[in-house]
Tab-separated table of C-alpha atoms and ligand atoms in Angstrom:
chain	number	residue	atom	x	y	z
A	2	MET	CA	-9.008	-108.727	58.406
A	3	SER	CA	-10.038	-110.950	55.394
A	4	ASN	CA	-12.903	-110.699	53.046
A	5	PRO	CA	-16.163	-111.800	54.264
A	6	ALA	CA	-17.513	-114.878	52.774
A	7	ILE	CA	-19.968	-113.223	50.707
A	8	ASP	CA	-20.947	-113.838	47.140
A	9	TRP	CA	-20.373	-110.343	45.500
A	10	ASP	CA	-22.390	-111.240	42.509
A	11	SER	CA	-25.486	-111.784	44.640
A	12	LEU	CA	-25.616	-108.472	46.310
A	13	THR	CA	-28.920	-106.552	46.275
A	14	PHE	CA	-30.060	-103.374	47.777
A	15	SER	CA	-30.433	-104.904	51.126
A	16	LEU	CA	-28.939	-104.722	54.682
A	17	THR	CA	-25.705	-106.927	55.462
A	18	GLU	CA	-24.280	-106.322	58.947
A	19	THR	CA	-20.648	-105.122	58.883
A	20	ASP	CA	-18.003	-104.697	61.474
A	21	LYS	CA	-18.135	-101.069	62.960
A	22	MET	CA	-20.321	-98.030	63.231
A	23	TYR	CA	-19.487	-94.481	64.398
A	24	ILE	CA	-21.502	-92.842	67.386
A	25	SER	CA	-21.127	-89.479	68.721
A	26	LYS	CA	-23.516	-87.867	71.314
A	27	THR	CA	-24.160	-84.141	72.520
A	28	GLY	CA	-26.393	-82.075	74.373
A	29	ILE	CA	-28.762	-79.616	72.948
A	30	LYS	CA	-26.228	-76.664	73.444
A	31	ALA	CA	-23.262	-78.623	73.852
A	32	HIS	CA	-20.754	-78.755	70.684
A	33	TRP	CA	-20.044	-81.994	68.591
A	34	GLN	CA	-17.133	-83.791	69.620
A	35	PRO	CA	-15.713	-86.434	67.398
A	36	GLY	CA	-17.245	-89.687	68.045
A	37	ASP	CA	-16.194	-93.537	68.652
A	38	MET	CA	-16.066	-96.351	66.545
A	39	LEU	CA	-17.978	-99.417	68.097
A	40	PRO	CA	-18.671	-102.810	67.015
A	41	TYR	CA	-22.025	-102.852	64.939
A	42	GLY	CA	-24.798	-103.730	66.823
A	43	ASN	CA	-27.949	-102.924	68.600
A	44	ILE	CA	-28.210	-99.458	70.555
A	45	SER	CA	-29.891	-99.035	73.722
A	46	ILE	CA	-32.272	-96.195	73.575
A	47	SER	CA	-34.842	-94.607	76.030
A	48	PRO	CA	-38.631	-95.223	75.559
A	49	ALA	CA	-39.104	-91.470	75.830
A	50	ALA	CA	-36.517	-90.551	73.178
A	51	GLY	CA	-37.599	-87.709	71.070
A	52	VAL	CA	-36.958	-89.471	67.917
A	53	LEU	CA	-39.387	-92.562	69.054
A	54	ASN	CA	-42.014	-90.223	69.954
A	55	TYR	CA	-42.007	-87.432	67.714
A	56	GLY	CA	-39.921	-88.450	65.070
A	57	GLN	CA	-36.950	-85.699	65.556
A	58	GLY	CA	-34.607	-87.631	63.087
A	59	LEU	CA	-32.774	-87.315	59.699
A	60	PHE	CA	-30.940	-89.612	57.481
A	61	GLU	CA	-28.606	-89.399	54.578
A	62	GLY	CA	-27.363	-91.919	52.140
A	63	MET	CA	-23.954	-92.179	50.130
A	64	LYS	CA	-21.987	-94.523	48.699
A	65	ALA	CA	-18.313	-95.597	48.505
A	66	TYR	CA	-16.747	-97.596	45.605
A	67	ARG	CA	-13.532	-98.899	44.391
A	68	THR	CA	-12.563	-97.033	41.001
A	69	GLU	CA	-10.870	-97.601	38.011
A	70	ALA	CA	-7.960	-95.587	39.388
A	71	GLY	CA	-7.867	-98.188	42.135
A	72	ARG	CA	-9.249	-95.701	44.702
A	73	VAL	CA	-12.175	-95.859	47.223
A	74	VAL	CA	-13.935	-92.785	46.473
A	75	LEU	CA	-17.153	-91.015	47.947
A	76	PHE	CA	-19.293	-88.641	45.609
A	77	ARG	CA	-19.617	-85.016	46.746
A	78	PRO	CA	-20.043	-86.010	50.435
A	79	GLU	CA	-19.956	-82.424	51.689
A	80	GLU	CA	-23.295	-82.037	49.991
A	81	ASN	CA	-24.718	-84.634	52.344
A	82	ALA	CA	-23.013	-82.898	55.254
A	83	ARG	CA	-24.582	-79.530	54.417
A	84	ARG	CA	-28.043	-81.174	53.603
A	85	MET	CA	-27.847	-82.815	57.005
A	86	GLN	CA	-27.332	-79.285	58.451
A	87	ARG	CA	-30.301	-77.833	56.871
A	88	GLY	CA	-32.417	-80.689	58.083
A	89	ALA	CA	-30.898	-80.209	61.417
A	90	ASP	CA	-31.986	-76.693	61.458
A	91	ARG	CA	-35.311	-77.499	60.335
A	92	LEU	CA	-35.848	-80.174	63.191
A	93	LYS	CA	-34.382	-78.014	65.775
A	94	MET	CA	-31.429	-80.201	66.301
A	95	PRO	CA	-27.704	-79.114	66.703
A	96	PRO	CA	-26.129	-79.520	63.380
A	97	VAL	CA	-22.767	-81.663	62.959
A	98	PRO	CA	-20.052	-79.703	61.600
A	99	GLU	CA	-18.869	-80.648	58.230
A	100	SER	CA	-15.514	-81.719	59.279
A	101	ILE	CA	-16.753	-84.201	61.980
A	102	PHE	CA	-19.433	-85.483	59.349
A	103	ILE	CA	-16.735	-86.120	56.684
A	104	ASP	CA	-14.465	-87.620	59.333
A	105	ALA	CA	-17.141	-90.209	60.704
A	106	ILE	CA	-17.965	-91.267	57.083
A	107	GLU	CA	-14.226	-91.832	56.264
A	108	GLN	CA	-13.823	-93.800	59.325
A	109	VAL	CA	-16.855	-96.234	58.705
A	110	VAL	CA	-15.303	-96.607	55.087
A	111	GLN	CA	-11.943	-97.305	56.374
A	112	GLU	CA	-12.848	-99.638	59.320
A	113	ASN	CA	-15.190	-101.662	57.297
A	114	SER	CA	-13.076	-101.800	54.188
A	115	ARG	CA	-13.153	-105.515	53.766
A	116	TRP	CA	-16.868	-104.948	52.977
A	117	ILE	CA	-16.413	-102.630	49.959
A	118	PRO	CA	-17.499	-104.787	46.856
A	119	PRO	CA	-14.853	-105.211	44.070
A	120	MET	CA	-14.880	-102.755	41.410
A	121	GLY	CA	-18.162	-102.953	39.381
A	122	LYS	CA	-19.984	-105.457	41.797
A	123	GLY	CA	-21.488	-102.446	43.883
A	124	ALA	CA	-20.683	-100.287	46.770
A	125	LEU	CA	-20.453	-99.802	50.473
A	126	TYR	CA	-23.686	-97.891	51.011
A	127	VAL	CA	-23.053	-95.291	54.145
A	128	ARG	CA	-26.009	-94.434	56.330
A	129	PRO	CA	-25.653	-91.409	58.489
A	130	LEU	CA	-28.325	-90.777	60.973
A	131	LEU	CA	-29.130	-87.667	63.311
A	132	ASN	CA	-31.862	-87.949	66.131
A	133	GLY	CA	-33.085	-86.824	69.235
A	134	SER	CA	-32.087	-89.726	71.574
A	135	GLY	CA	-32.833	-88.013	74.767
A	136	PRO	CA	-36.111	-88.481	76.825
A	137	ILE	CA	-38.691	-85.789	76.463
A	138	LEU	CA	-42.433	-86.053	77.300
A	139	GLY	CA	-43.909	-83.038	75.701
A	140	VAL	CA	-43.718	-81.912	72.118
A	141	ALA	CA	-40.241	-80.375	72.191
A	142	PRO	CA	-36.600	-80.595	71.407
A	143	ALA	CA	-34.800	-83.565	72.940
A	144	PRO	CA	-32.317	-83.012	75.772
A	145	GLU	CA	-29.457	-85.234	73.939
A	146	TYR	CA	-28.663	-85.980	70.268
A	147	THR	CA	-26.971	-89.046	68.411
A	148	PHE	CA	-25.124	-88.832	65.203
A	149	MET	CA	-24.453	-92.514	63.994
A	150	VAL	CA	-23.009	-93.983	60.981
A	151	TYR	CA	-23.310	-97.594	59.721
A	152	CYS	CA	-22.708	-98.980	56.424
A	153	THR	CA	-23.766	-102.030	54.301
A	154	PRO	CA	-22.375	-103.630	51.076
A	155	VAL	CA	-25.154	-103.163	48.066
A	156	GLY	CA	-25.032	-104.691	44.481
A	157	PRO	CA	-25.204	-102.554	41.471
A	158	TYR	CA	-28.843	-101.369	41.167
A	159	PHE	CA	-29.027	-102.647	37.684
A	160	LYS	CA	-27.539	-105.944	36.566
A	161	GLY	CA	-26.910	-106.131	32.903
A	162	GLY	CA	-27.823	-102.501	31.727
A	163	MET	CA	-30.652	-99.972	32.989
A	164	LYS	CA	-34.270	-101.062	33.051
A	165	CYS	CA	-37.203	-98.757	32.118
A	166	ILE	CA	-39.629	-98.576	34.988
A	167	ASP	CA	-43.706	-98.232	34.832
A	168	LEU	CA	-44.973	-95.505	37.256
A	169	LEU	CA	-48.165	-94.254	38.352
A	170	ILE	CA	-49.308	-90.916	39.276
A	171	SER	CA	-50.977	-90.858	42.822
A	172	ASP	CA	-54.493	-89.127	42.511
A	173	GLU	CA	-54.977	-89.500	46.375
A	174	HIS	CA	-51.927	-88.882	48.384
A	175	HIS	CA	-48.919	-86.427	48.768
A	176	ARG	CA	-45.616	-86.460	49.746
A	177	ALA	CA	-45.253	-83.079	51.270
A	178	ALA	CA	-47.010	-79.720	51.815
A	179	PRO	CA	-45.695	-76.353	51.448
A	180	GLY	CA	-43.945	-74.919	54.628
A	181	GLY	CA	-43.622	-78.816	55.774
A	182	SER	CA	-40.502	-80.750	55.928
A	183	GLY	CA	-40.202	-82.301	52.325
A	184	GLY	CA	-37.109	-80.468	51.545
A	185	VAL	CA	-35.127	-82.033	54.174
A	186	LYS	CA	-34.450	-85.895	54.727
A	187	ALA	CA	-36.638	-85.912	57.643
A	188	ILE	CA	-37.367	-89.587	58.735
A	189	GLY	CA	-41.113	-88.743	59.197
A	190	ASN	CA	-41.386	-88.134	55.383
A	191	TYR	CA	-41.198	-91.630	54.566
A	192	ALA	CA	-43.567	-93.810	56.222
A	193	PRO	CA	-46.613	-92.222	54.752
A	194	GLY	CA	-45.331	-92.998	51.441
A	195	MET	CA	-45.238	-96.658	52.109
A	196	MET	CA	-48.860	-97.645	51.688
A	197	PRO	CA	-49.301	-95.624	48.367
A	198	SER	CA	-46.252	-97.339	47.133
A	199	PHE	CA	-47.603	-100.846	48.219
A	200	LYS	CA	-50.534	-100.353	46.328
A	201	ALA	CA	-49.215	-99.281	43.122
A	202	LYS	CA	-46.563	-102.217	43.345
A	203	ASP	CA	-49.711	-104.430	44.025
A	204	ARG	CA	-50.832	-103.071	40.603
A	205	GLY	CA	-47.642	-103.889	38.660
A	206	PHE	CA	-46.142	-100.238	38.894
A	207	ALA	CA	-42.406	-99.765	40.230
A	208	GLU	CA	-43.331	-96.697	42.242
A	209	VAL	CA	-45.715	-93.825	42.587
A	210	ILE	CA	-45.228	-90.353	41.221
A	211	TYR	CA	-46.122	-87.644	43.636
A	212	LEU	CA	-48.034	-84.193	42.525
A	213	ASP	CA	-47.895	-80.995	44.388
A	214	ALA	CA	-50.328	-80.746	47.332
A	215	GLU	CA	-51.822	-77.487	46.594
A	216	GLU	CA	-52.877	-77.680	42.748
A	217	HIS	CA	-52.488	-81.402	42.255
A	218	HIS	CA	-51.048	-80.731	38.839
A	219	TYR	CA	-47.164	-80.586	39.050
A	220	VAL	CA	-45.054	-83.468	39.128
A	221	GLU	CA	-42.884	-83.338	42.495
A	222	GLU	CA	-40.994	-86.572	42.950
A	223	VAL	CA	-41.032	-90.415	42.362
A	224	GLY	CA	-41.054	-92.004	45.525
A	225	ALA	CA	-37.751	-91.075	46.949
A	226	ALA	CA	-36.195	-89.987	43.578
A	227	ASN	CA	-35.996	-86.817	41.810
A	228	PHE	CA	-37.913	-86.260	38.275
A	229	PHE	CA	-36.641	-85.387	34.836
A	230	CYS	CA	-38.217	-85.270	31.415
A	231	LEU	CA	-37.020	-84.397	27.870
A	232	LYS	CA	-39.316	-82.525	25.536
A	233	ASP	CA	-38.148	-80.857	22.336
A	234	GLY	CA	-34.647	-80.921	23.242
A	235	VAL	CA	-35.023	-79.206	26.733
A	236	LEU	CA	-34.607	-81.001	29.910
A	237	TYR	CA	-37.079	-80.072	32.739
A	238	THR	CA	-36.918	-81.065	36.588
A	239	PRO	CA	-39.258	-79.699	39.078
A	240	GLU	CA	-37.882	-76.701	40.913
A	241	LEU	CA	-37.098	-76.596	44.191
A	242	THR	CA	-39.833	-75.095	46.043
A	243	GLY	CA	-39.276	-76.631	49.536
A	244	THR	CA	-41.458	-79.517	49.050
A	245	ILE	CA	-38.952	-81.373	47.090
A	246	LEU	CA	-35.625	-82.928	48.209
A	247	PRO	CA	-32.628	-81.257	46.818
A	248	GLY	CA	-30.874	-84.688	45.451
A	249	ILE	CA	-27.182	-84.561	44.868
A	250	THR	CA	-27.811	-86.522	41.718
A	251	ARG	CA	-30.254	-84.172	40.440
A	252	ASP	CA	-27.730	-81.285	40.930
A	253	SER	CA	-25.092	-83.198	39.094
A	254	ILE	CA	-27.300	-84.163	36.404
A	255	ILE	CA	-28.305	-80.272	36.060
A	256	GLN	CA	-24.778	-79.442	35.650
A	257	LEU	CA	-23.730	-82.324	33.614
A	258	ALA	CA	-26.540	-81.904	31.060
A	259	ARG	CA	-25.690	-77.891	31.017
A	260	HIS	CA	-21.980	-78.908	30.220
A	261	MET	CA	-23.242	-81.025	27.347
A	262	GLY	CA	-24.616	-77.997	25.960
A	263	VAL	CA	-28.347	-79.116	26.926
A	264	GLU	CA	-30.877	-76.434	28.007
A	265	VAL	CA	-32.051	-77.386	31.597
A	266	VAL	CA	-35.198	-75.666	33.164
A	267	GLU	CA	-36.080	-75.917	36.799
A	268	THR	CA	-39.763	-75.101	36.709
A	269	LYS	CA	-43.155	-76.283	37.761
A	270	VAL	CA	-43.314	-79.689	35.673
A	271	SER	CA	-47.225	-80.326	34.776
A	272	HIS	CA	-48.335	-83.740	34.308
A	273	GLU	CA	-49.442	-82.900	30.917
A	274	LEU	CA	-45.920	-81.722	30.013
A	275	ALA	CA	-44.421	-84.975	31.809
A	276	MET	CA	-46.622	-87.343	30.130
A	277	SER	CA	-45.903	-85.654	26.683
A	278	ALA	CA	-42.181	-85.533	26.839
A	279	GLN	CA	-39.935	-87.895	24.653
A	280	GLU	CA	-37.639	-89.045	27.634
A	281	ALA	CA	-38.268	-89.326	31.386
A	282	PHE	CA	-36.274	-90.522	34.199
A	283	CYS	CA	-35.781	-90.318	37.964
A	284	CYS	CA	-32.516	-90.107	39.935
A	285	GLY	CA	-31.089	-90.443	43.201
A	286	THR	CA	-28.004	-92.109	45.039
A	287	ALA	CA	-29.381	-95.977	44.854
A	288	ALA	CA	-29.939	-96.122	41.020
A	289	VAL	CA	-28.062	-93.162	39.864
A	290	ILE	CA	-30.567	-92.922	37.036
A	291	SER	CA	-33.652	-95.040	36.353
A	292	PRO	CA	-35.212	-94.704	32.859
A	293	ILE	CA	-39.000	-94.304	32.984
A	294	GLY	CA	-40.842	-96.513	30.644
A	295	SER	CA	-44.369	-95.276	31.195
A	296	ILE	CA	-46.330	-92.989	33.420
A	297	THR	CA	-50.078	-93.799	34.060
A	298	LEU	CA	-52.645	-91.309	35.550
A	299	GLY	CA	-56.254	-92.550	35.968
A	300	GLU	CA	-57.111	-94.104	32.296
A	301	THR	CA	-54.366	-92.471	30.472
A	302	CYS	CA	-50.881	-94.030	30.098
A	303	ALA	CA	-48.035	-92.323	28.466
A	304	LYS	CA	-45.179	-94.552	26.968
A	305	TYR	CA	-41.620	-93.576	26.637
A	306	GLY	CA	-40.568	-96.813	24.992
A	307	SER	CA	-38.913	-99.949	26.398
A	308	GLU	CA	-35.537	-98.669	25.960
A	309	PRO	CA	-33.574	-95.705	27.887
A	310	GLY	CA	-33.682	-92.546	26.030
A	311	VAL	CA	-30.471	-91.121	24.381
A	312	LEU	CA	-29.953	-88.426	26.525
A	313	THR	CA	-30.743	-90.415	29.624
A	314	GLN	CA	-28.186	-93.141	28.610
A	315	LYS	CA	-25.727	-90.349	27.902
A	316	LEU	CA	-26.299	-88.762	31.290
A	317	TYR	CA	-26.077	-92.196	33.201
A	318	ASP	CA	-22.842	-93.113	31.383
A	319	SER	CA	-21.203	-89.598	31.703
A	320	LEU	CA	-22.235	-89.639	35.338
A	321	THR	CA	-21.181	-93.045	36.509
A	322	ASN	CA	-17.921	-92.780	34.422
A	323	ILE	CA	-17.191	-89.811	36.481
A	324	GLN	CA	-17.992	-91.735	39.771
A	325	ASN	CA	-15.919	-94.558	38.564
A	326	GLU	CA	-12.833	-92.597	37.459
A	327	VAL	CA	-13.006	-93.449	33.991
A	328	GLU	CA	-14.068	-90.088	32.780
A	329	GLU	CA	-12.091	-86.903	34.179
A	330	ASP	CA	-13.507	-85.292	37.407
A	331	ILE	CA	-13.833	-81.749	35.606
A	332	PHE	CA	-16.381	-80.838	38.427
A	333	GLY	CA	-14.340	-82.029	41.472
A	334	TRP	CA	-17.008	-84.112	42.841
A	335	VAL	CA	-14.780	-87.165	43.562
A	336	HIS	CA	-13.547	-87.494	47.000
A	337	ALA	CA	-10.864	-90.095	47.937
A	338	VAL	CA	-11.043	-91.685	51.080
A	339	PRO	CA	-7.583	-91.640	52.594
A	340	ASN	CA	-5.449	-94.751	53.218
A	341	LEU	CA	-7.558	-97.090	51.333
B	560	PLP	C1	-32.602	-88.937	49.145
B	560	PLP	C2	-33.798	-88.811	48.186
B	560	PLP	C3	-33.484	-88.167	46.933
B	560	PLP	C4	-32.255	-88.468	46.111
B	560	PLP	O1	-31.057	-87.689	46.656
B	560	PLP	P1	-29.639	-87.871	46.361
B	560	PLP	O2	-29.128	-87.092	46.921
B	560	PLP	O3	-29.590	-87.695	44.878
B	560	PLP	O4	-29.541	-89.491	46.593
B	560	PLP	C5	-34.751	-87.539	46.312
B	560	PLP	N1	-35.911	-87.471	47.070
B	560	PLP	C6	-36.074	-87.950	47.977
B	560	PLP	C7	-37.425	-87.728	48.688
B	560	PLP	C8	-35.045	-88.389	48.972
B	560	PLP	O5	-35.244	-88.661	50.110
């Protein structure tokens, strides 16, 4: 099929409908079987579905893109598969085997390949979903589960270089509590962040920084991205205590920085530490790295400058060069999609 009539230069991070989607279903005890590719479109679901009534659902997000080497690649998709398995365990859903997960992703990329933007113009964002699709009235695991994967082309997060963002520390709301579901990509974790995020944006901030729910003192995450700051040559990031989502970008940055000889400390990061740091950034699949220009808490505003810090830029360049196969993939992170 020919390339779609879209202007690759005007792509943003928004939904464009593509050709095909993947669907597989199973009962609570049954084993997952490879699913089917169907035309992209609406699905039919019971009003009593577990996911609609009690939020029994997970999502994942990853990108497929064309590289310098002329291949179409995914970045560490096995990590997405494993994270979804841990989430399934937490939400009492049958985990999708890694082989079925990867196979589904590859098929979705292959069968929508005409939607993969040209090199440098963005990526095909792949969105796997796992949810309790069967009907259930009482609060209990659903009797049927659906694993679905769709995709959409997205533009590069930053056009014409990284831009520093201004953030607001929330003194009123929390994202996750100890023992809860903050450590997995449970769909129910995200709607409660919309109102605080909307209010912060109304005041001119790009996003909210959440502090821990127990002591209201330690930085946890920036909206749906992980946090890093550099102080006196040491790179700090909040340790994974169960309330923080273990980002694949986060893990990759820790490994890359250590490989560069930078000391990386995973610990509790107080707002004082964050606000007295020399560089700060947040990270995730969508933007890879977003440099932070300022952080505001109440009447206090810490400024890091209007340009990305030196280490921030170096980590961004190195990570994106590995992803684009410009730099050698020494960690074995790049996964080529066959037959493309
Ligand atoms: C998805 C997500 C991230 C980033 O994870 P990546 O694997 O790097 O994309 C960070 N925080 C939250 C809350 C998330 O949902």
